[in-house]
Short mmCIF file of C-alpha atoms and ligand atoms in Angstrom, two decimals:
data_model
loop_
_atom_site.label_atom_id
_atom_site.label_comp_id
_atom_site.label_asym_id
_atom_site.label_seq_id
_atom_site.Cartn_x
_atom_site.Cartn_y
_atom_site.Cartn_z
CA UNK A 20 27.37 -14.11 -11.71
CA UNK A 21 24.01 -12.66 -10.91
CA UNK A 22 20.82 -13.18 -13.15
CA UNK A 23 20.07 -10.92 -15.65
CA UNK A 24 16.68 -9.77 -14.57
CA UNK A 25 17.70 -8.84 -10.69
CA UNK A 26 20.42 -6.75 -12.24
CA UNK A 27 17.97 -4.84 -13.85
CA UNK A 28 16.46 -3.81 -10.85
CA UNK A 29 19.32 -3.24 -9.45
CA UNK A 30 19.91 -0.98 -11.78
CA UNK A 31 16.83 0.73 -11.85
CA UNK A 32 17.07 0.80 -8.08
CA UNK A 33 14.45 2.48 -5.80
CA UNK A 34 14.57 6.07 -5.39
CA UNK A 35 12.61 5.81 -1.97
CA UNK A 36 15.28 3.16 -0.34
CA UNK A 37 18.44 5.59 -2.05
CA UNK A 38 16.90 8.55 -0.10
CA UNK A 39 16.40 7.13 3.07
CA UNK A 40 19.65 6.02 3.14
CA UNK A 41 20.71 9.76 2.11
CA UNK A 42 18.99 11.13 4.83
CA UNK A 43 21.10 8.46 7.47
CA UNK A 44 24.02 10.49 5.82
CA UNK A 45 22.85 14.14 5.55
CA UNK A 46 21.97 13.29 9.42
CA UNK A 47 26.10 12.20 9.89
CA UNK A 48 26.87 15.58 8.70
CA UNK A 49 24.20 17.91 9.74
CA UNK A 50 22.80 16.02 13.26
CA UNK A 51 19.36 14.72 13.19
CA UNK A 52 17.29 17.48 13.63
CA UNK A 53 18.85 19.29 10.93
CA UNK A 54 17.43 17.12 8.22
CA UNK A 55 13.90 16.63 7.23
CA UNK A 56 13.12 13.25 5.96
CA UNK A 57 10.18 12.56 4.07
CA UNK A 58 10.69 9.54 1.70
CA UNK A 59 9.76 6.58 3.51
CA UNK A 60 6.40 5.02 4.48
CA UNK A 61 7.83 3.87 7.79
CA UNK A 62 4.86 4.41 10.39
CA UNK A 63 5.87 6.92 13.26
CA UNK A 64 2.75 6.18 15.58
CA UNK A 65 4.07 3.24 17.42
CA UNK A 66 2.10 -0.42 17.62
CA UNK A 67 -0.30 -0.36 20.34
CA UNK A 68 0.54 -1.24 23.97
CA UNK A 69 -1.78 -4.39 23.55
CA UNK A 70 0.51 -5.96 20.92
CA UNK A 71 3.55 -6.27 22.96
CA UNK A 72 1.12 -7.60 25.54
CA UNK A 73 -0.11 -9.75 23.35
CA UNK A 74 3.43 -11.33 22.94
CA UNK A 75 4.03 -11.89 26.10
CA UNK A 76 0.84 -13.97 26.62
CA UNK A 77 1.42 -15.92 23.48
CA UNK A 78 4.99 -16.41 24.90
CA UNK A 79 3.40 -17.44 28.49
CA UNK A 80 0.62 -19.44 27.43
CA UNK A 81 1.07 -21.26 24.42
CA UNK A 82 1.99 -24.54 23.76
CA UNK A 83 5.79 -24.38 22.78
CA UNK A 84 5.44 -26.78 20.03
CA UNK A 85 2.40 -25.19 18.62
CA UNK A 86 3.10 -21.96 18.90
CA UNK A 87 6.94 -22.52 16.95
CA UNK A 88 5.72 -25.16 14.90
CA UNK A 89 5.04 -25.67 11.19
CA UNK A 90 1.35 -25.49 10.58
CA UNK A 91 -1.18 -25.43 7.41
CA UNK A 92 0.34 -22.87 5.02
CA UNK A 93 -2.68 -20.71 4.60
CA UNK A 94 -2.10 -20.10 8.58
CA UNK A 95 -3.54 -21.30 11.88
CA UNK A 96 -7.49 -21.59 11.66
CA UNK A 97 -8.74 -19.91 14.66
CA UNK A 98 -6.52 -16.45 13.74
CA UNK A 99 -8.17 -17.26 10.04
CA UNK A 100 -11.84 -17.35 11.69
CA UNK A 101 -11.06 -14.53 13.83
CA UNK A 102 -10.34 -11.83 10.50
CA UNK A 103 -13.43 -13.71 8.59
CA UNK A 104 -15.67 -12.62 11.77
CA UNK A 105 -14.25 -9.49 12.20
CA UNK A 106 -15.08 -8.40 8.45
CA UNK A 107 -18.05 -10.08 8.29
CA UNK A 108 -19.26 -8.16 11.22
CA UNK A 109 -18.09 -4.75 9.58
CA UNK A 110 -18.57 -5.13 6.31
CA UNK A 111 -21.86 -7.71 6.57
CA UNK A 112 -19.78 -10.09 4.25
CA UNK A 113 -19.86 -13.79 4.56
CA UNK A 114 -16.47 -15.03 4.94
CA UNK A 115 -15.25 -18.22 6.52
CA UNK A 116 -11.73 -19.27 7.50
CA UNK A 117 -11.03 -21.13 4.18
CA UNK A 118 -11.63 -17.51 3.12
CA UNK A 119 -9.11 -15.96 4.31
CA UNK A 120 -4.80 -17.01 3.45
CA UNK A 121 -2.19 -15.43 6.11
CA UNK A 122 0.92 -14.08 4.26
CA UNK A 123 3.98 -12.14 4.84
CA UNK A 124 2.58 -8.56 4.50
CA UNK A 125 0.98 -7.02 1.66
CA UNK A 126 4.03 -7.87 -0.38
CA UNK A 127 4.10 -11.52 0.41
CA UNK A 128 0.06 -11.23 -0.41
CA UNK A 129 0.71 -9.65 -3.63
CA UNK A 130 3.11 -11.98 -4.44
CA UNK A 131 0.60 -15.08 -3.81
CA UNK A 132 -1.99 -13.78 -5.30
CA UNK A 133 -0.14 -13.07 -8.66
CA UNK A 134 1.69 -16.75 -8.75
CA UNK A 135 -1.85 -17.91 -8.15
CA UNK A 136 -3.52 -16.42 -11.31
CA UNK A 137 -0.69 -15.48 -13.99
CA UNK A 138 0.27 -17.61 -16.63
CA UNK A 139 3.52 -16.43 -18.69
CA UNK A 140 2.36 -13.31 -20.59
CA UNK A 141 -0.54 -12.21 -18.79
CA UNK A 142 -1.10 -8.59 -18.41
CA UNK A 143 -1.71 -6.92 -14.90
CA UNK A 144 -3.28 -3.43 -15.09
CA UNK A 145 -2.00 -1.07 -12.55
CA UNK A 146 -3.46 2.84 -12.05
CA UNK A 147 -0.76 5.99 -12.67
CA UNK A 148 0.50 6.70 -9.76
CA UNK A 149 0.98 3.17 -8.26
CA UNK A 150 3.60 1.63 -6.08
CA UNK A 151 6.42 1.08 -7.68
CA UNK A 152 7.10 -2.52 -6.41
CA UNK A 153 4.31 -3.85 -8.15
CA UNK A 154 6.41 -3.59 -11.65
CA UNK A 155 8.75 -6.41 -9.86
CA UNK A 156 6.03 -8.66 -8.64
CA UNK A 157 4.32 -8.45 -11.96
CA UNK A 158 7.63 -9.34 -13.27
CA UNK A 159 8.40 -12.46 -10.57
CA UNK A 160 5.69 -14.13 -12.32
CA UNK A 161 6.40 -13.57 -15.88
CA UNK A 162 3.71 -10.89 -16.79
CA UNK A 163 3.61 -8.01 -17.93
CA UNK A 164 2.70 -4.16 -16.52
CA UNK A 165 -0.28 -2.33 -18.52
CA UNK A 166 -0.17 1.18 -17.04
CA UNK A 167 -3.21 3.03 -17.18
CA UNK A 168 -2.31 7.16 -17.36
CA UNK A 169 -2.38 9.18 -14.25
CA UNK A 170 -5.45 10.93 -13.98
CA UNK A 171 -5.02 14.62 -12.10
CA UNK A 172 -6.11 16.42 -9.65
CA UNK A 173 -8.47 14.00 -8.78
CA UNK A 174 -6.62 11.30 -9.19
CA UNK A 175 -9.58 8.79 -9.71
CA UNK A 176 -9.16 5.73 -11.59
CA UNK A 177 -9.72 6.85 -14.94
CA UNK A 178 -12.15 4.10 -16.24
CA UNK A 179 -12.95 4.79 -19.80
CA UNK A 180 -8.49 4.59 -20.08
CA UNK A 181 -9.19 1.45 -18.46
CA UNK A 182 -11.34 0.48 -20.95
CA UNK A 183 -9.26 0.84 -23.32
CA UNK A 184 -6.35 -1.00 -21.53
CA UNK A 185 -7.87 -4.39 -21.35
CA UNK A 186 -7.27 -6.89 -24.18
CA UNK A 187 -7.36 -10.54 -24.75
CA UNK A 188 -4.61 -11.10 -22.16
CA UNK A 189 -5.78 -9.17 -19.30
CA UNK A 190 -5.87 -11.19 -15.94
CA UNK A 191 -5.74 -8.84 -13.08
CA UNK A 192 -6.43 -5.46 -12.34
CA UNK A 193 -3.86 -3.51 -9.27
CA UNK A 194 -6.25 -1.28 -7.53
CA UNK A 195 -4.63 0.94 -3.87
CA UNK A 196 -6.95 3.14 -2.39
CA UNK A 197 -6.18 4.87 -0.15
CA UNK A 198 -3.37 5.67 -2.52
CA UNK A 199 -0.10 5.33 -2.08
CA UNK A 200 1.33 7.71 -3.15
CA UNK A 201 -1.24 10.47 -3.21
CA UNK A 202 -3.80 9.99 -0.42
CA UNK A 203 -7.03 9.63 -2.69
CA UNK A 204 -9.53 7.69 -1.84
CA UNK A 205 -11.40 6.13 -4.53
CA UNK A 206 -15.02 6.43 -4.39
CA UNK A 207 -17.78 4.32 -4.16
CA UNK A 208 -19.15 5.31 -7.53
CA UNK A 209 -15.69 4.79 -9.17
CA UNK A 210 -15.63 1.55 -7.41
CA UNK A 211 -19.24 0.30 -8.18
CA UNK A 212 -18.09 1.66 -12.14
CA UNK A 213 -14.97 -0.11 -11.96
CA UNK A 214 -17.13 -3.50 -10.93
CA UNK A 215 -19.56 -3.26 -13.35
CA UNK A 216 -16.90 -2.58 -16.25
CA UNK A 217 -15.06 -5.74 -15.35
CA UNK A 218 -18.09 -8.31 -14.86
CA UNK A 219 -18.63 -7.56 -18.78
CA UNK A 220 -15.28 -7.50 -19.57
CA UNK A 221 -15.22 -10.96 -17.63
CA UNK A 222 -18.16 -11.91 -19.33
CA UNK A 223 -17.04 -10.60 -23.17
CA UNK A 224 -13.57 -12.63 -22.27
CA UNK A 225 -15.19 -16.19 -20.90
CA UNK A 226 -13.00 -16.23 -18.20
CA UNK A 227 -12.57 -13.49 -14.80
CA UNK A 228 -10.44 -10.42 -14.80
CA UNK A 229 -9.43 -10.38 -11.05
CA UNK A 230 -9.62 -7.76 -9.19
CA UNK A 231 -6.55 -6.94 -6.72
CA UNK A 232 -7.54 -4.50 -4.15
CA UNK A 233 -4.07 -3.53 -2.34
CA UNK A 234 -5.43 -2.23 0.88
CA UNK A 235 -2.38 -1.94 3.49
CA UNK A 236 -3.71 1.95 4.22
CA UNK A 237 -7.59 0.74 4.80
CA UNK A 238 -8.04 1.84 8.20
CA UNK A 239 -5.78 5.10 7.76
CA UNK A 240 -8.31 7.60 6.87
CA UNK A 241 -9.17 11.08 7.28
CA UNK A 242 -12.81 13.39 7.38
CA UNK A 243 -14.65 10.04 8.08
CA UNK A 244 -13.68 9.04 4.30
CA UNK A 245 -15.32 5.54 3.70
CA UNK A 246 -13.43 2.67 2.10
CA UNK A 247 -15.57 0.60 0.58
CA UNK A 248 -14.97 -2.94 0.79
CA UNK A 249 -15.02 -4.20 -2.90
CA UNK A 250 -15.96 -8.18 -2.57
CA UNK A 251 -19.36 -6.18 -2.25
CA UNK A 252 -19.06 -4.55 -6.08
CA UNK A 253 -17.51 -7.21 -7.71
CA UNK A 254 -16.93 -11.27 -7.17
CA UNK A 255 -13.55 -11.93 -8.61
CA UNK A 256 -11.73 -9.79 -6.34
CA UNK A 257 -8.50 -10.65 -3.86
CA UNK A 258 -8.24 -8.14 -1.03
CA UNK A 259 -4.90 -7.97 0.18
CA UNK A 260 -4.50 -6.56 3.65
CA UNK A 261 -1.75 -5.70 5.98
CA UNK A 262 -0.99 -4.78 9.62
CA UNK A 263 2.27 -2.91 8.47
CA UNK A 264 0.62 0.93 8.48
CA UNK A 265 -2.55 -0.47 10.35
CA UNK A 266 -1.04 -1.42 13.61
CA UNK A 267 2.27 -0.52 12.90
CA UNK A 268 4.36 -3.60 12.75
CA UNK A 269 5.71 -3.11 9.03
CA UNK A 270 8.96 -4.90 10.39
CA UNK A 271 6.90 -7.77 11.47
CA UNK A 272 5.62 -9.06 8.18
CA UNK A 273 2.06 -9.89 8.51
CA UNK A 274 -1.33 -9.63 6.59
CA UNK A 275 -4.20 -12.09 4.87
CA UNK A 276 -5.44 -12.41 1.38
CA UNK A 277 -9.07 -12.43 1.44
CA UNK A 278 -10.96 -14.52 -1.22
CA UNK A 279 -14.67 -14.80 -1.48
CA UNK A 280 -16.49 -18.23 -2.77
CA UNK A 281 -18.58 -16.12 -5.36
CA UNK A 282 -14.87 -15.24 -7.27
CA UNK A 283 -14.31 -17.66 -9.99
CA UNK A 284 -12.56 -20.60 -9.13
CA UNK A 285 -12.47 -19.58 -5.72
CA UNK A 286 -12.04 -23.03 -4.30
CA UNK A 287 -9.20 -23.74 -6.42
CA UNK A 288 -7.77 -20.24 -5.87
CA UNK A 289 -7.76 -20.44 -2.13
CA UNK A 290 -5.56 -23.96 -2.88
CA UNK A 291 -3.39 -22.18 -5.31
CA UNK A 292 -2.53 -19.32 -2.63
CA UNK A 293 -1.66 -21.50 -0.11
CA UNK A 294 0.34 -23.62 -1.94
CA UNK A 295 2.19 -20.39 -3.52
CA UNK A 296 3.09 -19.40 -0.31
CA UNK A 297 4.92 -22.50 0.43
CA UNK A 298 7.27 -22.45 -3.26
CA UNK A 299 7.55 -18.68 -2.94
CA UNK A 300 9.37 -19.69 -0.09
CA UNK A 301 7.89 -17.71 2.85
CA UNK A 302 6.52 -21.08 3.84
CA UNK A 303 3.07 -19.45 6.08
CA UNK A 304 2.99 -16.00 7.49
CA UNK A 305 5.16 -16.24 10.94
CA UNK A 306 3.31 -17.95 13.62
CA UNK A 307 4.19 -15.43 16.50
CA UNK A 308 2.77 -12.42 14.27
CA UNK A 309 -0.66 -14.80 13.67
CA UNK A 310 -1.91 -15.20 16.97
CA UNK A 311 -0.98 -11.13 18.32
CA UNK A 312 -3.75 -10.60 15.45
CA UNK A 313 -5.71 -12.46 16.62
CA UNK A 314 -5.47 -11.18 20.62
CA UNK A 315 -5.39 -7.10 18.81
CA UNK A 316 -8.47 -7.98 16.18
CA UNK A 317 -10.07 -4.60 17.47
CA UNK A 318 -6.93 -2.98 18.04
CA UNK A 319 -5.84 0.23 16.42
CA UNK A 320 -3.62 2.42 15.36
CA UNK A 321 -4.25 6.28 16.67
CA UNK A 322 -4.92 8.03 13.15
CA UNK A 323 -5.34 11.56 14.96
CA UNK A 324 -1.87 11.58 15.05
CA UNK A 325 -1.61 11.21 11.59
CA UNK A 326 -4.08 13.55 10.73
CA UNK A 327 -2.42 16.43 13.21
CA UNK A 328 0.32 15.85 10.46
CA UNK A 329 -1.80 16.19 7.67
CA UNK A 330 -3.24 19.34 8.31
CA UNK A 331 -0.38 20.92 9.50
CA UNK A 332 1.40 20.21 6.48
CA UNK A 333 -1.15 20.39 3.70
CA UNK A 334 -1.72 23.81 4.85
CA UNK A 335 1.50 25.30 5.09
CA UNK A 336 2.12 24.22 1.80
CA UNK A 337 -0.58 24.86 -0.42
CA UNK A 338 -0.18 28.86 1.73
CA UNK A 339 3.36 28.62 0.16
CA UNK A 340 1.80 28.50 -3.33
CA UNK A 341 2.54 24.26 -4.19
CA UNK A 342 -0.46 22.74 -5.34
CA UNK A 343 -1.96 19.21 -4.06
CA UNK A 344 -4.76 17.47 -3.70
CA UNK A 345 -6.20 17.13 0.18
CA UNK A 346 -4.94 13.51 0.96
CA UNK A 347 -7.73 11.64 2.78
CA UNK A 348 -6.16 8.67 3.47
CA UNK A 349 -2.78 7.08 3.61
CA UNK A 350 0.35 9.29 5.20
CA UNK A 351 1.44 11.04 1.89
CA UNK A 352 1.28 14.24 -0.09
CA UNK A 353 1.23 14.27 -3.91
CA UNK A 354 2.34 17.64 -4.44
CA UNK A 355 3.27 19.12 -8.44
CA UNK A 356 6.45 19.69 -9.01
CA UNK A 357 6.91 23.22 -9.79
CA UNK A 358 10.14 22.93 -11.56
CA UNK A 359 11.55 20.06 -13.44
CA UNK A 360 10.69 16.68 -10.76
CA UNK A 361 14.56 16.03 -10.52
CA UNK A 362 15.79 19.61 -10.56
CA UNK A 363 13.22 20.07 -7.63
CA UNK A 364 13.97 16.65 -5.49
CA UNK A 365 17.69 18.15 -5.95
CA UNK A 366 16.57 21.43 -4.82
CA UNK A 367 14.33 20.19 -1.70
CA UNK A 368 17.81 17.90 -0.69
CA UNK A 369 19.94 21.66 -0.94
CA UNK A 370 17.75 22.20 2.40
CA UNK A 371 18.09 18.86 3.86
CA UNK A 372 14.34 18.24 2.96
CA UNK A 373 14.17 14.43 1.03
CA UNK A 374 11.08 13.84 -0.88
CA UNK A 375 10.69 11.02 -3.31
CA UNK A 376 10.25 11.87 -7.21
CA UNK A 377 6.71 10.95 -8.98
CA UNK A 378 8.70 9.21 -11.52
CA UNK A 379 8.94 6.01 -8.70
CA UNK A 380 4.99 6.25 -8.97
CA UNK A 381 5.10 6.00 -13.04
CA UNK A 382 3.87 9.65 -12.73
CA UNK A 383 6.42 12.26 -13.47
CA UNK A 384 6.64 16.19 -12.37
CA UNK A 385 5.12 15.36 -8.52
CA UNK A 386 6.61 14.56 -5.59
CA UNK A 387 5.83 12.37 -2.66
CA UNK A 388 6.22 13.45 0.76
CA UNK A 389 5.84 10.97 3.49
CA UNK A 390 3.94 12.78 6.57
CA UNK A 391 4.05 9.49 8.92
CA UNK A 392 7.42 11.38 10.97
CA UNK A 393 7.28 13.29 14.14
CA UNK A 394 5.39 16.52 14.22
CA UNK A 395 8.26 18.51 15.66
CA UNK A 396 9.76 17.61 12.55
CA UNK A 397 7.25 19.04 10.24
CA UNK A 398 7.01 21.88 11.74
CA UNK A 399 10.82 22.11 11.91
CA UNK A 400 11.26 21.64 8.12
CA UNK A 401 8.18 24.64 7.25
CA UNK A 402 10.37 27.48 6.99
CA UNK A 403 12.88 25.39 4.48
CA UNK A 404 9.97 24.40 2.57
CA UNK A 405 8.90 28.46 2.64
CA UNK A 406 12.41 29.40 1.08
CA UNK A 407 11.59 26.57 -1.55
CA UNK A 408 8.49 27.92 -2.72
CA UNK A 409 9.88 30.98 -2.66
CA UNK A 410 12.97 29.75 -4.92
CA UNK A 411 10.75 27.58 -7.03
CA UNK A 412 6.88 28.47 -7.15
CA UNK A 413 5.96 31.14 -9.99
N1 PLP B 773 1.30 -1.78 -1.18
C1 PLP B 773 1.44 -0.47 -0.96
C2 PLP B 773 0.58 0.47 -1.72
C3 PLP B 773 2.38 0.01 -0.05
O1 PLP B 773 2.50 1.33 0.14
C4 PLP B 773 3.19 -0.92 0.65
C5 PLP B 773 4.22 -0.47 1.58
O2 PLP B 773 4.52 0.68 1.74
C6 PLP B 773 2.99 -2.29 0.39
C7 PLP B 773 2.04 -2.67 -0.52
C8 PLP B 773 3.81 -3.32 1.09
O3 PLP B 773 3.34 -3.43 2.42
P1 PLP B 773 3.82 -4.55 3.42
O4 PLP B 773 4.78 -3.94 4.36
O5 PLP B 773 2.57 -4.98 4.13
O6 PLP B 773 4.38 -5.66 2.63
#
């Protein structure tokens, strides 16, 4: 029989994965370009040209054995080097190669970092809306999910509600930005704030609050937005990167931890996350996948695509009368429900348009609509999205 706790999730299931596999049957019934799907982050720009170059060199030249081989589990040293010099040089940080730990995507990073640092009982702060996942990571490790409230229409990190989240057994702090799910970036202020509040905190406890800055969407961003790079604003933070949006390759399963020798413990910590990445089971982040990142290090993905996307459908809808907040980064639109959330995901699915509830984001009456698709598609679905406003906007 299956464990308890996976048949809780199981139970709770994920509404994103349940309507992507509705729209695979609305599009049996109705033919492809009849339904509009907007539920799943799935990148739409494809992976530059140099990365399937890149595999075929790697295939050419490389040593067989050393390119299919087992190797250190924080990941092949030169690729390691090559991400430490690359952020040093745009982000005038000072990291090495010990500094950095390959993994298996942001997940896989997450993961890691949270076997790394949790003891039984530790609580994880995570910001209203957040990605949903992070409940069942939290839980892998035996701690436990302190939600801090959604804070609209900005959608800042409310810090003061932070504040008052933290307690004796606070250990980490979730931060995404840009946001999944609704395309805010967080400021600098907010972030230099958000430092500041946890060195005391750090300080008050005797031991560090760290800092998890969940950045798969960092180079995805709009009306030269600036993401700044938090190491910078506070020591005991883990950035945890990913080439799944950035270059496209979610299928792929690639990314890096990033750990800086002013966090607390850091040597230790940078043991720890390699070491969880071999008993978490992934082993090290897949060979092949290391060295295209480091042959594509400048490579990247065309965000003007994206953006074409944005516009196009942040306008039509806020004309319709729905009300959001201008995403700047990311692919997604947080728009407010105008109805009841499930009465209006139910609604949305009458015209073949599939949109993911807020409630998957721990922040009910919104919706989430996934812009990474095809253009012709948006622009396919705005009339249906015109007759729901008109059926559901006041
Ligand atoms: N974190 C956030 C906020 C995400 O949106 C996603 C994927 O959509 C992930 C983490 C997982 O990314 P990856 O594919 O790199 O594991």
């Amino acid at each position: 029989m299956i464990s308890k706790k996976i048949k809780e999730v199981i139970q709770l299931g994920s509404a994103i994965r349940a309507m992507f596999e509705e729209g695979k049957r609305l599009a049996q019934i109705y033919g492809k370009d009849n339904v509009y799907d907007f539920s799943l982050g799935n990148p739409s720009v494809p992976a530059p040209t140099a990365v399937n170059e890149a595999i075929v060199k790697i295939a050419k030249d490389t040593d067989t054995l050393a390119l299919h081989g087992y190797m250190l589990n924080s990941g092949f040293e030169s690729v390691r080097k090559a991400i430490a010099d690359n952020l040093n040089s745009r982000y005038g940080v000072n990291f090495a190669f010990k500094n950095i730990i390959m993994t298996v995507g942001a997940a896989g990073g997450l993961n890691v970092a949270l076997k790394s640092i949790i003891n039984e009982g530790d609580e994880v702060i995570v910001f209203a809306p957040y990605f949903g996942e992070y409940n069942n990571y939290i839980a892998n490790v035996g701690g436990k999910v302190v939600v801090v409230p959604p804070n609209p229409p900005t959608f800042q990190p409310n810090l003061d509600n932070m504040k008052k989240a933290i307690s004796k057994r606070t250990k980490a702090v979730i931060i995404n930005s840009p946001n999944n799910p609704t395309g805010v970036v967080y400021s600098q202020d907010t972030l230099k704030e958000l430092g500041k509040i946890l060195k005391e905190q750090s300080e008050k406890k005797g031991e560090a609050i760290y800092l998890i800055s969940d950045e798969p969407y960092r180079e995805i961003v709009y009306d030269d937005a600036q993401v700044p790079f938090l190491t910078k604003y506070y020591d005991n933070t883990i950035v945890g990167y990913s080439y799944s949006k950035s270059l496209s390759l979610p299928g792929e399963r690639i990314g890096y931890l990033a750990i800086p020798d002013e966090a607390e413990d850091s040597e230790n910590l940078l043991v720890a996350c390699g070491i969880a990445t071999r008993i978490l089971g992934f082993v090290n982040a897949p060979s092949l996948q290391q060295l295209i990142i480091e042959q594509c290090i400048d490579e990247k993905t065309d965000v003007s695509a994206y953006d074409k996307n944005r516009k196009l459908l942040y306008n039509a809808l806020t004309e319709y009368g729905f009300e959001c907040i201008r995403p700047q980064g990311a692919f997604y639109l947080f728009v407010k429900s105008p109805i009841e959330e499930d009465k209006f995901v139910a609604k949305a699915k009458e015209f073949n348009i599939l949109l993911v509830g807020g409630k998957s984001f721990a922040c009910e009456g919104y919706v989430r609509i996934a812009y990474c698709v095809s253009y012709d598609m948006i622009e396919r679905s705005l009339p249906y999205f015109k007759k729901l406003a008109e059926e559901t906007v006041k």
